[in-house]
Short mmCIF file of C-alpha atoms and ligand atoms in Angstrom, two decimals:
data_model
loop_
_atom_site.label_atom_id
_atom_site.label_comp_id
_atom_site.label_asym_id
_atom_site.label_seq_id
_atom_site.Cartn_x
_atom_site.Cartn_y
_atom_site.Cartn_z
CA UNK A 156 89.82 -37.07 -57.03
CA UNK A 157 86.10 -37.15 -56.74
CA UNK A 158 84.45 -37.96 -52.98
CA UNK A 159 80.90 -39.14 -52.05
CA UNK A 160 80.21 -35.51 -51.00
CA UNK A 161 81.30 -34.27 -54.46
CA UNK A 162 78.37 -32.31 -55.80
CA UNK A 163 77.25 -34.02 -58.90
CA UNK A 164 77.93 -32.76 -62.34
CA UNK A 165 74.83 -31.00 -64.13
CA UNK A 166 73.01 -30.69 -67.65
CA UNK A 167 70.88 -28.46 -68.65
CA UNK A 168 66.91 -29.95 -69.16
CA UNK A 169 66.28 -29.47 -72.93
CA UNK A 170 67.25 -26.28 -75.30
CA UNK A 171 66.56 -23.48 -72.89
CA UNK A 172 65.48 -25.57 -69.90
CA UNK A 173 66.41 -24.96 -66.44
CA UNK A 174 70.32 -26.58 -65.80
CA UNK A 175 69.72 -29.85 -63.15
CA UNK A 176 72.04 -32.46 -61.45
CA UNK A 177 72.32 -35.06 -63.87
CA UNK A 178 70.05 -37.53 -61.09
CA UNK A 179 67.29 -36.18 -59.74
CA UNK A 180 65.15 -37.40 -57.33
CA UNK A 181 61.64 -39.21 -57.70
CA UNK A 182 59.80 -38.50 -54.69
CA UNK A 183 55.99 -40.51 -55.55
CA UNK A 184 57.13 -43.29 -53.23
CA UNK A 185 57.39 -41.13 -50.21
CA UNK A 186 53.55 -40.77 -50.17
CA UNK A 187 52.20 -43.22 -52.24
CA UNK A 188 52.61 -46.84 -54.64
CA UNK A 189 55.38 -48.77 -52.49
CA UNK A 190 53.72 -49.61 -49.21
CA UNK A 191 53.33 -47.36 -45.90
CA UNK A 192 56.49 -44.98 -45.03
CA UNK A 193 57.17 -45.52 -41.83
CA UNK A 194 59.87 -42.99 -41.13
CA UNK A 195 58.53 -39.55 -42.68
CA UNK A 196 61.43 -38.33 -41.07
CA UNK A 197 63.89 -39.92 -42.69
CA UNK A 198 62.31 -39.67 -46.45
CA UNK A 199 62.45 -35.88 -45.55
CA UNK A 200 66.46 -36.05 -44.78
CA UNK A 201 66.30 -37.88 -48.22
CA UNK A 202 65.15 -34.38 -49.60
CA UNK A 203 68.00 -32.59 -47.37
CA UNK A 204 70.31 -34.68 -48.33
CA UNK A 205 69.85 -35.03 -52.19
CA UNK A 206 70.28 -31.20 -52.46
CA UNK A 207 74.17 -31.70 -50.77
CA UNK A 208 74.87 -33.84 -53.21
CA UNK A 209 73.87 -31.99 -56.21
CA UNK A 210 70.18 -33.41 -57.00
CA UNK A 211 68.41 -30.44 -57.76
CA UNK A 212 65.03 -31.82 -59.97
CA UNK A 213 62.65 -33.27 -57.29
CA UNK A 214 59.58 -35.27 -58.99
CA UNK A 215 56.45 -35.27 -57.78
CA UNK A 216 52.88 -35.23 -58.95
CA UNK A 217 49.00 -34.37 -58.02
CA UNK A 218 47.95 -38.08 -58.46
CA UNK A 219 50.91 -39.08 -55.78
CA UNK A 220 49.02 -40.21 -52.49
CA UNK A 221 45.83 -37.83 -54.09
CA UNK A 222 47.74 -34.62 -53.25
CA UNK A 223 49.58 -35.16 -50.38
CA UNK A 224 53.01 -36.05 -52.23
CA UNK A 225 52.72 -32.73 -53.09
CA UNK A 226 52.18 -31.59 -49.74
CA UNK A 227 55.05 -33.77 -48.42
CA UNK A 228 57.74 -32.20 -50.09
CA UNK A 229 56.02 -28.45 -50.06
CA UNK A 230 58.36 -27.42 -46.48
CA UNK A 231 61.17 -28.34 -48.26
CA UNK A 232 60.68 -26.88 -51.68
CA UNK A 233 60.13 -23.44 -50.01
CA UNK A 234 62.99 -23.71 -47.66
CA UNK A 235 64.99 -24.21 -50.79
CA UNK A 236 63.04 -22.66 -53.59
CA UNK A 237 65.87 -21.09 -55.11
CA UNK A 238 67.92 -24.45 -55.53
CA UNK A 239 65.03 -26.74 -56.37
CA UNK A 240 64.12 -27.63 -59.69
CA UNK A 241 60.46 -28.44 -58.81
CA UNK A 242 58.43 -31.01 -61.16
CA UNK A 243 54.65 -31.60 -61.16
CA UNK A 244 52.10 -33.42 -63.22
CA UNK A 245 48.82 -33.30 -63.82
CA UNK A 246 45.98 -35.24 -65.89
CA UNK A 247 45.73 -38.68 -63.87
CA UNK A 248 43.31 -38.91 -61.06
CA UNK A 249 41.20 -41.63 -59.63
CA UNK A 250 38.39 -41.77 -56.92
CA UNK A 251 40.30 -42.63 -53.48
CA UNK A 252 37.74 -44.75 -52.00
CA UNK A 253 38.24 -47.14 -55.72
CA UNK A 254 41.81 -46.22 -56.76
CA UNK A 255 41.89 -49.08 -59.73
CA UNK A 256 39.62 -46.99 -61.35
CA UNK A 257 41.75 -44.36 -63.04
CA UNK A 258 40.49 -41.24 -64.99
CA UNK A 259 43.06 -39.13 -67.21
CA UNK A 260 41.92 -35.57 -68.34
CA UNK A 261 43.99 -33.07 -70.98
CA UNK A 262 41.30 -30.54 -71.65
CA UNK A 263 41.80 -26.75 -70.85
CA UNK A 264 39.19 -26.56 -67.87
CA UNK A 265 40.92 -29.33 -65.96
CA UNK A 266 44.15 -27.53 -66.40
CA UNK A 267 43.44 -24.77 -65.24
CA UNK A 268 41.97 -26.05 -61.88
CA UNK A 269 44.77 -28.78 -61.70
CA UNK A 270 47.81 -25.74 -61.64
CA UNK A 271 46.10 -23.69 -59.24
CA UNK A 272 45.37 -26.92 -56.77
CA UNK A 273 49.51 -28.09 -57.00
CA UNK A 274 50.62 -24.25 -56.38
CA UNK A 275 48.16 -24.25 -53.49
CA UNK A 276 49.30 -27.64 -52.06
CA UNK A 277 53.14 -26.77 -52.89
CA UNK A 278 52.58 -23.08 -51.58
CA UNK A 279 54.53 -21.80 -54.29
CA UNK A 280 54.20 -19.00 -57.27
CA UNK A 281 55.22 -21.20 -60.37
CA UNK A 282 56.08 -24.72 -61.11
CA UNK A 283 59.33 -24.92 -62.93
CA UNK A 284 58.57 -27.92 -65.26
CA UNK A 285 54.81 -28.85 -65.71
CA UNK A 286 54.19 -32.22 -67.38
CA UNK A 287 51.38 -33.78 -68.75
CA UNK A 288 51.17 -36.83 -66.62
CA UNK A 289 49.14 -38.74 -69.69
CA UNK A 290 47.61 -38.35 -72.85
CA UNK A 291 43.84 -38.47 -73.09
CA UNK A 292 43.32 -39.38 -76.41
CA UNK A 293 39.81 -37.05 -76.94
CA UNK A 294 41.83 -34.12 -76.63
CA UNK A 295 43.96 -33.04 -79.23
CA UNK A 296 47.46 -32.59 -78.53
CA UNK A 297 47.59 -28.91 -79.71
CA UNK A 298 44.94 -28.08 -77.34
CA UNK A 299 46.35 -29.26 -74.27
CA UNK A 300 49.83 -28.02 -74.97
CA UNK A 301 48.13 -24.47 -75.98
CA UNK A 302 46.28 -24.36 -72.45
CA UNK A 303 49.70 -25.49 -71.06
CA UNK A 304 51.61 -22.80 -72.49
CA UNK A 305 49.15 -20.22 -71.40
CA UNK A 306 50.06 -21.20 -68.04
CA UNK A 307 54.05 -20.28 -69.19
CA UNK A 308 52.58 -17.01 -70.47
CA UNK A 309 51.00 -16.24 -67.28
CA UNK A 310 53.59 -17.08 -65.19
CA UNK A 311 52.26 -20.18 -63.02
CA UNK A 312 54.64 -22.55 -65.12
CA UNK A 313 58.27 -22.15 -66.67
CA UNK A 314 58.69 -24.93 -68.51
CA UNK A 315 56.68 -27.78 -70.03
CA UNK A 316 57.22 -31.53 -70.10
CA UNK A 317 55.23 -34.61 -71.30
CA UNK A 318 54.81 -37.86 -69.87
CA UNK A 319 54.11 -41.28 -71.90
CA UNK A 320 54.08 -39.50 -75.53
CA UNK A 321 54.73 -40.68 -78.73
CA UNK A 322 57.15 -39.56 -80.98
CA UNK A 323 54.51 -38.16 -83.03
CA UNK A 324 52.88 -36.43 -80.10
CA UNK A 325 55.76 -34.65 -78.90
CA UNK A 326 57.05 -33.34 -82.52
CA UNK A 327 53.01 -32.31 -82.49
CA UNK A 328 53.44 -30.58 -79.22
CA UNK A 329 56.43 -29.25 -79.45
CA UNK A 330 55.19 -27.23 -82.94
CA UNK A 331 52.84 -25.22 -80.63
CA UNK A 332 55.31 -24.81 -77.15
CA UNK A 333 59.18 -25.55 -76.38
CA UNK A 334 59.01 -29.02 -74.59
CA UNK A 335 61.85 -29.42 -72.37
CA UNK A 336 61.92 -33.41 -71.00
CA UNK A 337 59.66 -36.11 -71.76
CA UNK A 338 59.13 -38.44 -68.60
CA UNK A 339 58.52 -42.04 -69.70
CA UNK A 340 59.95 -45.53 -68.20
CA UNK A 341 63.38 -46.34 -69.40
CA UNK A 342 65.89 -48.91 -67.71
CA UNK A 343 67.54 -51.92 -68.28
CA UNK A 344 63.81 -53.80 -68.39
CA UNK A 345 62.29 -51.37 -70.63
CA UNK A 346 63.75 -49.89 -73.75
CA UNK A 347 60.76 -49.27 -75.64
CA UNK A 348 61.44 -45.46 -76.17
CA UNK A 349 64.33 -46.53 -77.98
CA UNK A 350 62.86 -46.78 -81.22
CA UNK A 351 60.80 -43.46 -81.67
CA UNK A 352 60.85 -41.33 -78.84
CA UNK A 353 64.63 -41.30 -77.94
CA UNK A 354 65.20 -40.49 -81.70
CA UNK A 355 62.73 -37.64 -81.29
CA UNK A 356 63.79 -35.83 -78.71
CA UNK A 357 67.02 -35.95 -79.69
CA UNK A 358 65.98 -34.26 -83.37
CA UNK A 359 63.90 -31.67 -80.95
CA UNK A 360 66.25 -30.88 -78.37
CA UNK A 361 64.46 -32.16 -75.51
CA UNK A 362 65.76 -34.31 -72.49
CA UNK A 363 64.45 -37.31 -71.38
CA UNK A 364 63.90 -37.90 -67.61
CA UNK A 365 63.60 -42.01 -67.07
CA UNK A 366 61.47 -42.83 -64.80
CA UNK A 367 61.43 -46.33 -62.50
CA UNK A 368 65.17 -46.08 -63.24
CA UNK A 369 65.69 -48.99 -61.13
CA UNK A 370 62.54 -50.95 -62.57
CA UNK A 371 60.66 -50.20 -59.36
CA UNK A 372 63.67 -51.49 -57.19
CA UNK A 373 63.79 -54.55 -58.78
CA UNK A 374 67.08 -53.91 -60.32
CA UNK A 375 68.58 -53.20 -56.94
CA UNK A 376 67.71 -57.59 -56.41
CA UNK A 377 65.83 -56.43 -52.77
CA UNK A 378 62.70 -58.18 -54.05
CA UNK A 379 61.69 -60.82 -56.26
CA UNK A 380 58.17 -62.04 -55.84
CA UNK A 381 56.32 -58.79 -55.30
CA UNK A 382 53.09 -60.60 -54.63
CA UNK A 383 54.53 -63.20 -51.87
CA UNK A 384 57.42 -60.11 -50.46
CA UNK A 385 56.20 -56.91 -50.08
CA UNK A 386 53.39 -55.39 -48.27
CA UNK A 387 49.38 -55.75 -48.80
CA UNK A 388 49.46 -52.10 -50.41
CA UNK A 389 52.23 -52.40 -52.66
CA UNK A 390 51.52 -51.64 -56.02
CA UNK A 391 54.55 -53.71 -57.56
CA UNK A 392 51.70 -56.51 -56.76
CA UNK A 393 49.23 -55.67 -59.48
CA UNK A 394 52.66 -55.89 -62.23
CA UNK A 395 53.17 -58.56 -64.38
CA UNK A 396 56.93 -58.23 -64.36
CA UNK A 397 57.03 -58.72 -60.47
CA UNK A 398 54.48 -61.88 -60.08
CA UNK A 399 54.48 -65.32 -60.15
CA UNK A 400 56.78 -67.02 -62.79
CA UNK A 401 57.98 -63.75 -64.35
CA UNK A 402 59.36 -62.68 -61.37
CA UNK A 403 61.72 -65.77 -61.28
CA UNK A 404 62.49 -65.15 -64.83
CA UNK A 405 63.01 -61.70 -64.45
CA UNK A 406 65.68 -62.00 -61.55
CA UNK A 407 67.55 -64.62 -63.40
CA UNK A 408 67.90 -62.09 -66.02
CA UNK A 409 70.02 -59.65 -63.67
CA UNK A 410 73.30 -62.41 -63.78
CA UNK A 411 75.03 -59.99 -66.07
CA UNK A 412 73.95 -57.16 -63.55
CA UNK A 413 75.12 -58.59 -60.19
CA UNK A 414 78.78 -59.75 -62.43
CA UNK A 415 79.49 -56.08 -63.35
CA UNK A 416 78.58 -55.03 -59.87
CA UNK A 417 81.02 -57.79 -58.07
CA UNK A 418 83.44 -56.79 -60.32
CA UNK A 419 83.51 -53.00 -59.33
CA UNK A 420 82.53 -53.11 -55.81
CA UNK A 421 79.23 -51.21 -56.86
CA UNK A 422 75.84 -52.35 -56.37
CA UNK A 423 73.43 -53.96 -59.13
CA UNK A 424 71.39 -50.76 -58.79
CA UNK A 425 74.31 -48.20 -59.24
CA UNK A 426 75.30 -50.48 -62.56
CA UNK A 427 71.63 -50.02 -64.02
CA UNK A 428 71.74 -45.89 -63.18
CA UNK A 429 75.30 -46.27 -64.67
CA UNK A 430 74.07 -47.53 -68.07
CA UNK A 431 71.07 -45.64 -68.25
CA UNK A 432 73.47 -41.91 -67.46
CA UNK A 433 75.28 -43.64 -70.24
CA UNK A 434 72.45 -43.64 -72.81
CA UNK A 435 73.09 -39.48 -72.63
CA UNK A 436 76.05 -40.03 -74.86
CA UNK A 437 74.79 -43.41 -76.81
CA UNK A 438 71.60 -41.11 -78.14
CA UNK A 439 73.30 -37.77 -78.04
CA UNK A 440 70.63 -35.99 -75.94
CA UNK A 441 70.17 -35.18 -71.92
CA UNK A 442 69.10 -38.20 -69.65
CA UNK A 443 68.17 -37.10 -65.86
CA UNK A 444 67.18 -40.33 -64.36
CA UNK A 445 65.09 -40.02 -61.08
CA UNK A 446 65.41 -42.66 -59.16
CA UNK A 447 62.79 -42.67 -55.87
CA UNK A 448 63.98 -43.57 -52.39
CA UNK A 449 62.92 -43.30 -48.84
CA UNK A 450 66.09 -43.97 -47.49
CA UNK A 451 69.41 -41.62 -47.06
CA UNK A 452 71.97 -44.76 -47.60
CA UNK A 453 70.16 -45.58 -50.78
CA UNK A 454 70.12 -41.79 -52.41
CA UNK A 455 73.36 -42.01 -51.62
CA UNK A 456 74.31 -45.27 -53.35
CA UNK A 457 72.41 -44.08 -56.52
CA UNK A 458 73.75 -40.95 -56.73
CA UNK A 459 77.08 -42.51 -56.78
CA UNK A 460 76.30 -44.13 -59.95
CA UNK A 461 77.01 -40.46 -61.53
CA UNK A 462 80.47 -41.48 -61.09
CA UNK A 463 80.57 -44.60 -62.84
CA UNK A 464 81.75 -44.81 -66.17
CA UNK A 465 81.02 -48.69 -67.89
CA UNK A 466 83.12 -49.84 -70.60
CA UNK A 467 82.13 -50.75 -74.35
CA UNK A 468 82.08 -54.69 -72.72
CA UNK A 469 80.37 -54.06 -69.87
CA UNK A 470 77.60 -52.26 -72.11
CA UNK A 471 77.70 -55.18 -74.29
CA UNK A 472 77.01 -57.59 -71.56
CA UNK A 473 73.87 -55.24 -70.37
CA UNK A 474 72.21 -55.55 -73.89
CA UNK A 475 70.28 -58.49 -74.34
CA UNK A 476 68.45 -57.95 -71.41
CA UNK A 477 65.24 -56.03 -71.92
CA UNK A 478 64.53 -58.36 -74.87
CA UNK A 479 64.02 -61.24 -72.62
CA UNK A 480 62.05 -59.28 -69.83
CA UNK A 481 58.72 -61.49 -69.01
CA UNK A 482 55.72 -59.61 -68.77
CA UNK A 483 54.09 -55.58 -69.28
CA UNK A 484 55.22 -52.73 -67.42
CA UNK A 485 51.58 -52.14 -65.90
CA UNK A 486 48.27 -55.02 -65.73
CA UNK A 487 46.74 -52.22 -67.77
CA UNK A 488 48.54 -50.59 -70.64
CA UNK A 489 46.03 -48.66 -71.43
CA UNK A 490 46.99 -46.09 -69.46
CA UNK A 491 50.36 -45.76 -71.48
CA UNK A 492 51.72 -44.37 -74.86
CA UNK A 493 52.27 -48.68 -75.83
CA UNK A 494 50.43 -49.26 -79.36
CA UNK A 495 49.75 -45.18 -80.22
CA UNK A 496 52.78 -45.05 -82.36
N1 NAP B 2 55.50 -40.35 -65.19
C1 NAP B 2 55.07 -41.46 -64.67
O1 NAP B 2 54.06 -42.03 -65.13
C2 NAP B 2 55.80 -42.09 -63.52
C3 NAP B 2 55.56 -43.43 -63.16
C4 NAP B 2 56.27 -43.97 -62.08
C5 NAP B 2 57.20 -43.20 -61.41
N2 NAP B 2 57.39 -41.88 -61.76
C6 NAP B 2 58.39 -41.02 -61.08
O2 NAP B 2 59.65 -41.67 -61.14
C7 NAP B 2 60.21 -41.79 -59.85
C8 NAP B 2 61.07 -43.03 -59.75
O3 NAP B 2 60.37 -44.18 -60.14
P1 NAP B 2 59.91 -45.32 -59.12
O4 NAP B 2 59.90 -44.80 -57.75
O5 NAP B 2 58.66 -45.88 -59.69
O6 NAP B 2 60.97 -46.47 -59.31
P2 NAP B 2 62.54 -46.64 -59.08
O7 NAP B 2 63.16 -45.34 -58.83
O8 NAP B 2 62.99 -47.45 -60.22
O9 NAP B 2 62.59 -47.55 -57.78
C9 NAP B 2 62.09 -47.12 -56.56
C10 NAP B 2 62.07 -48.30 -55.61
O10 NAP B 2 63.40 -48.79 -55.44
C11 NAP B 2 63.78 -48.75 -54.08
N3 NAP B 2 65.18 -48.30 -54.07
C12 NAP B 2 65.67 -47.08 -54.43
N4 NAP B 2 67.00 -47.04 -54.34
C13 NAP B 2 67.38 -48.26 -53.91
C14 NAP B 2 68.63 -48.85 -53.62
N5 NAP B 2 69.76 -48.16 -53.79
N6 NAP B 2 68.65 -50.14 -53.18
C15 NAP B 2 67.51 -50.85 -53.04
N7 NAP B 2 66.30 -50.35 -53.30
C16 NAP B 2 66.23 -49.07 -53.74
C17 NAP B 2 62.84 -47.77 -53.41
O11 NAP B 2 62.61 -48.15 -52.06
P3 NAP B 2 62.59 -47.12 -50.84
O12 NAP B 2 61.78 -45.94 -51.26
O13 NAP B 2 61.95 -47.88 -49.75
O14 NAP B 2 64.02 -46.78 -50.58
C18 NAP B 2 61.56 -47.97 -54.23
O15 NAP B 2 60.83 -49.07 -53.78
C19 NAP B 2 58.98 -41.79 -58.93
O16 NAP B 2 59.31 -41.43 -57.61
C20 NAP B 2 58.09 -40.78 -59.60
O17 NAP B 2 58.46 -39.46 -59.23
C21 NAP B 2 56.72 -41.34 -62.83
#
């Protein structure tokens, strides 16, 4: 008989890749993207907490709140260094004073100053899994995953992952260095990697770590009109998906998702972690989903979805959704692996 304090169960993060909860924890909000956190003290129970219930990969980033993501979580990374699976990224950066405007950089140079700048701010040795954050199309793939490894080699980095890659791209990097996860969005609202990148991995051995598990909280049904709902800052507001009409659409499209939820006694959110743990055995490859919350009662809901198991009808309900989804994932796809394929 399992309880809520029930450490989760665990997989490991791609062929020789470090062994993680099967949920782990997506800490950009805590710092950055979804308005101001008010309590810092309670996001950092959130990283106390997790680690009792068997979340052991914490995500963060450089870009996150320009550093100080990184920064946030560094007290609690050391205090458990041992336990933590910690996750970093580098390549996206944009001017603080004009955040819309977004650079993204994969050549060797800015690697190299990029690692030492995260182990500073983390005040750690090594980063266990070092993605690629995004692709910068001047730089060949080869190149950046060669300066990446050399990081392995030298022992600032122990394993490497890539964020919004093709298929093609990560059977390219993945010739030169042992990827372990590919990061990229995946939920009930976007299925995308479906076609070419799930397959991939899969062939390769690698995991795939969703993020925006809960489509930016939508999926939870706390918001609908991110531009009339949530805070100045917010960066839901600049998202197709979550404005104007769409939104409306969008929410109508989570009927199916609030049934299965009143059904179990779960909530919408712990029905859309449930089905995307469950892709793990529909693709035949690791999923670690990371969903990111301030809150203690939240983590705790989500990581209850590890415990959920939906049937083949349930699943069946669940399908049509994504197709009908109105609008992008970002106002500027650009900035994503949509149309490199
Ligand atoms: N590689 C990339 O390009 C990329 C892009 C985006 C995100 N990420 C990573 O993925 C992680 C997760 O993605 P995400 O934060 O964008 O989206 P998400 O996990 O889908 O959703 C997070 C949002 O949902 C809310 N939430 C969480 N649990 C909830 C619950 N049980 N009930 C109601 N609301 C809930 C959170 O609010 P509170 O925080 O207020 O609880 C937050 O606003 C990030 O933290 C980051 O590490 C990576």
């Amino acid at each position: 008989m399992s309880n809520s304090n029930d450490k989760m169960a665990t997989a490991a993060l791609g062929t020789g890749g470090p062994e993680v909860g099967v949920q782990g924890l997506g800490c950009m909000g805590m710092s950055s993207a979804y308005g101001p956190t008010t309590d810092q003290g309670e996001a950092r129970a959130v990283l106390e907490r997790a680690l009792e219930l068997g979340v052991t990969l914490y995500d963060t980033a450089d870009f996150y709140g320009f550093g100080e993501n990184e920064k946030f979580i560094a007290p609690f990374v050391r205090a458990h260094r041992d336990e933590v699976v910690l996750a970093t990224k580098f390549a996206l950066w944009a001017d603080p004073e004009n955040p819309q405007v977004r650079t993204i950089r994969n050549d060797r140079p800015y690697i190299r100053q990029a690692v030492e700048a995260s182990l500073q701010r983390l005040g750690v040795d090594e980063i266990d899994l070092y993605y690629m954050h995004r692709r910068d199309v001047n730089v060949p793939i080869e190149e950046t995953v060669g300066a990446m490894a050399e990081l392995v080699a030298e022992g600032k980095v122990k394993h490497l992952g890539l964020s919004e890659v093709t298929a093609g791209e990560l059977r390219a990097a993945q010739a030169v260095h042992p990827i372990a996860a590919v990061q990229s969005e995946w939920s009930l609202f976007s299925r995308d990697i479906e076609t070419h990148v799930v397959p991939a991995a899969r062939e390769l051995g690698v995991a795939l770590v969703p993020y925006s598990p809960l489509g930016r909280g939508f999926l939870t049904g706390s918001f609908v009109r991110a531009d009339s709902e949530l805070s100045s800052d917010d960066f839901r507001r600049t998202m197709p998906r979550f404005t104007g009409d769409n939104a409306e659409v969008n929410a109508a499209l989570l009927e199916p998702v609030r049934e299965i939820a009143q059904q179990r006694g779960a909530s919408l959110g712990q029905v859309a972690l449930a089905w995307l743990q469950q892709q793990a055995q529909v693709h035949g490859l690791t999923v670690v989903p990371i969903p990111g919350t301030r809150r203690r009662s939240r983590l705790e809901e989500n990581a209850g979805a590890t415990r959920i198991t939906l049937t083949a009808d349930e699943l069946t309900a669940l399908e049509p959704i994504a197709g009908k989804v109105a609008g992008g994932r970002y106002a500027d796809m650009s900035f994503t692996s949509a149309g490199r394929e």
